Coordinates of C-alpha atoms in Angstrom, one line a residue:
M1 CA 10.8 -11.9 5.1
A2 CA 11.7 -14.9 4.6
R3 CA 8.3 -14.9 1.7
W4 CA 8.9 -12.3 0.2
P5 CA 12.3 -10.9 0.2
E6 CA 11.6 -8.8 -2.7
Y7 CA 9.2 -7.0 -0.6
F8 CA 11.4 -6.0 2.0
M9 CA 13.4 -2.6 1.2
V10 CA 15.4 -0.8 3.1
A11 CA 17.5 3.0 2.7
E12 CA 20.8 3.7 4.1
S13 CA 22.9 6.4 4.8
P14 CA 26.2 6.7 3.3
S15 CA 27.7 5.2 6.6
G16 CA 25.1 2.7 7.0
D17 CA 22.4 4.1 9.3
L18 CA 18.4 3.1 8.5
M19 CA 17.3 5.6 6.7
G20 CA 13.6 3.7 6.0
Y21 CA 12.0 0.6 5.2
I22 CA 9.0 -0.7 3.1
M23 CA 7.9 -4.4 3.8
G24 CA 4.7 -5.8 1.6
K25 CA 4.0 -8.8 -0.3
S26 CA 1.5 -10.4 -3.3
E27 CA -1.4 -11.8 -3.3
G28 CA -5.3 -12.7 -5.0
Q29 CA -6.2 -14.8 -7.6
N30 CA -6.8 -13.8 -11.1
E31 CA -7.8 -10.4 -11.7
N32 CA -7.5 -9.5 -7.8
W33 CA -3.6 -10.8 -8.0
H34 CA -1.7 -7.5 -6.1
G35 CA 0.8 -5.9 -4.4
H36 CA 0.2 -4.9 -0.8
V37 CA 1.8 -2.1 1.3
T38 CA 2.6 -3.4 4.9
A39 CA 4.7 -1.3 6.1
V40 CA 7.0 2.8 5.2
T41 CA 8.8 3.8 7.2
V42 CA 11.3 6.8 7.2
G43 CA 12.7 8.4 10.3
P44 CA 12.4 11.8 11.4
E45 CA 15.4 13.4 10.8
H46 CA 15.5 11.4 6.9
R47 CA 11.8 12.5 5.6
R48 CA 11.8 15.1 3.2
L49 CA 14.5 13.8 1.1
G50 CA 12.1 11.5 -1.2
L51 CA 12.8 8.1 0.1
A52 CA 9.2 7.3 0.8
N53 CA 8.6 8.0 -2.7
Q54 CA 11.7 5.5 -4.3
L55 CA 11.0 2.9 -1.4
M56 CA 7.1 2.8 -2.6
E57 CA 8.3 3.1 -6.4
G58 CA 10.5 -0.2 -5.9
L59 CA 6.9 -2.0 -4.6
E60 CA 5.5 -1.1 -7.3
E61 CA 7.6 -1.6 -9.8
I62 CA 8.5 -5.9 -7.9
S63 CA 4.5 -5.8 -8.5
D64 CA 4.6 -4.8 -12.0
Y65 CA 7.3 -7.4 -12.7
K66 CA 5.1 -10.0 -10.6
N67 CA 2.4 -8.7 -13.1
C68 CA -0.1 -7.8 -10.5
F69 CA -3.1 -5.6 -11.4
F70 CA -2.3 -3.1 -8.5
V71 CA -0.9 -2.2 -4.9
D72 CA -3.3 -2.2 -2.2
L73 CA -2.6 0.0 1.4
F74 CA -4.8 0.4 3.9
A75 CA -4.7 3.9 6.1
R76 CA -6.0 4.7 9.6
V77 CA -8.9 7.6 7.9
S78 CA -7.5 9.8 10.5
N79 CA -4.2 9.9 9.0
K80 CA -4.9 12.7 6.8
I81 CA -0.5 13.3 5.7
A82 CA -0.7 9.6 4.5
I83 CA -3.5 10.3 2.7
S84 CA -2.5 13.3 0.7
F85 CA 0.8 10.8 0.2
Y86 CA -0.5 8.5 -1.3
N87 CA -3.1 10.7 -3.3
K88 CA -0.8 12.5 -5.0
L89 CA 1.3 8.7 -5.9
G90 CA -1.3 8.2 -7.3
Y91 CA -3.5 6.2 -4.7
T92 CA -7.1 6.7 -4.3
V93 CA -9.6 5.2 -2.2
Y94 CA -11.6 2.0 -3.2
R95 CA -13.6 1.9 -0.2
T96 CA -13.5 2.2 3.9
V97 CA -13.4 -1.4 6.2
L98 CA -14.9 -1.0 9.4
Q99 CA -12.4 -1.1 12.6
Y100 CA -9.8 -1.7 10.8
Y101 CA -7.7 -0.5 13.1
S102 CA -8.1 -2.1 17.0
G103 CA -7.1 -0.5 20.1
E104 CA -8.2 2.2 23.0
Q105 CA -10.0 3.5 20.4
D106 CA -11.2 1.3 17.1
E107 CA -10.6 3.6 14.1
D108 CA -11.7 2.5 10.3
A109 CA -9.6 2.1 7.2
Y110 CA -9.2 3.4 3.5
D111 CA -8.6 0.5 1.4
M112 CA -5.9 2.7 -0.9
R113 CA -5.0 1.6 -4.4
K114 CA -3.1 2.0 -7.9
A115 CA -3.4 0.5 -10.7
L116 CA -1.0 -1.0 -12.0
T117 CA 0.1 -2.4 -16.1
M118 CA -1.9 -5.5 -16.4
D119 CA -4.8 -3.8 -15.2
K120 CA -5.0 -1.9 -18.3
H121 CA -8.5 -0.5 -17.9
K122 CA -8.1 0.3 -14.4
W123 CA -10.6 -1.6 -12.9
S124 CA -9.3 -2.6 -9.7
V125 CA -9.2 1.0 -8.4
V126 CA -13.1 1.7 -9.5
A127 CA -14.5 2.5 -5.8
V128 CA -17.1 -0.4 -4.7
D129 CA -19.9 1.4 -3.3
N130 CA -18.8 3.4 -0.7
S131 CA -20.4 1.8 2.2
P132 CA -18.1 0.7 4.2
S133 CA -17.6 -2.7 5.3
E134 CA -16.7 -5.0 7.9
E135 CA -14.2 -7.2 6.2
H136 CA -10.7 -7.3 5.9
V137 CA -9.0 -8.8 2.5

């Protein structure tokens, strides 16, 4: 948060209760300069209000302002609700990263991307060979 404070946003209720937040950063070089969603969360009692959409839109706007080519995020391949949500926002699966999530049972992740204004040809979201990859970006 100290390095990228503009990428940390919260949604608060009128009484000051935390409703949700998003954390991210910008990273990469040249055509790989991009915004990254580290975490986005909305409390269960505040879901279905469009808050996650607003938080994601805010991060995308900041990334666009910083001349990023795309925004990316990682989602568990089993998290169908999140994948559907991100698809509705215009994100597509760029590649699969093997064993991205560790725990009792390791799980693969989808590296999902959305092109921004700088990527006029949308080359950043053209899926790579869909062979799973073990490298982390």
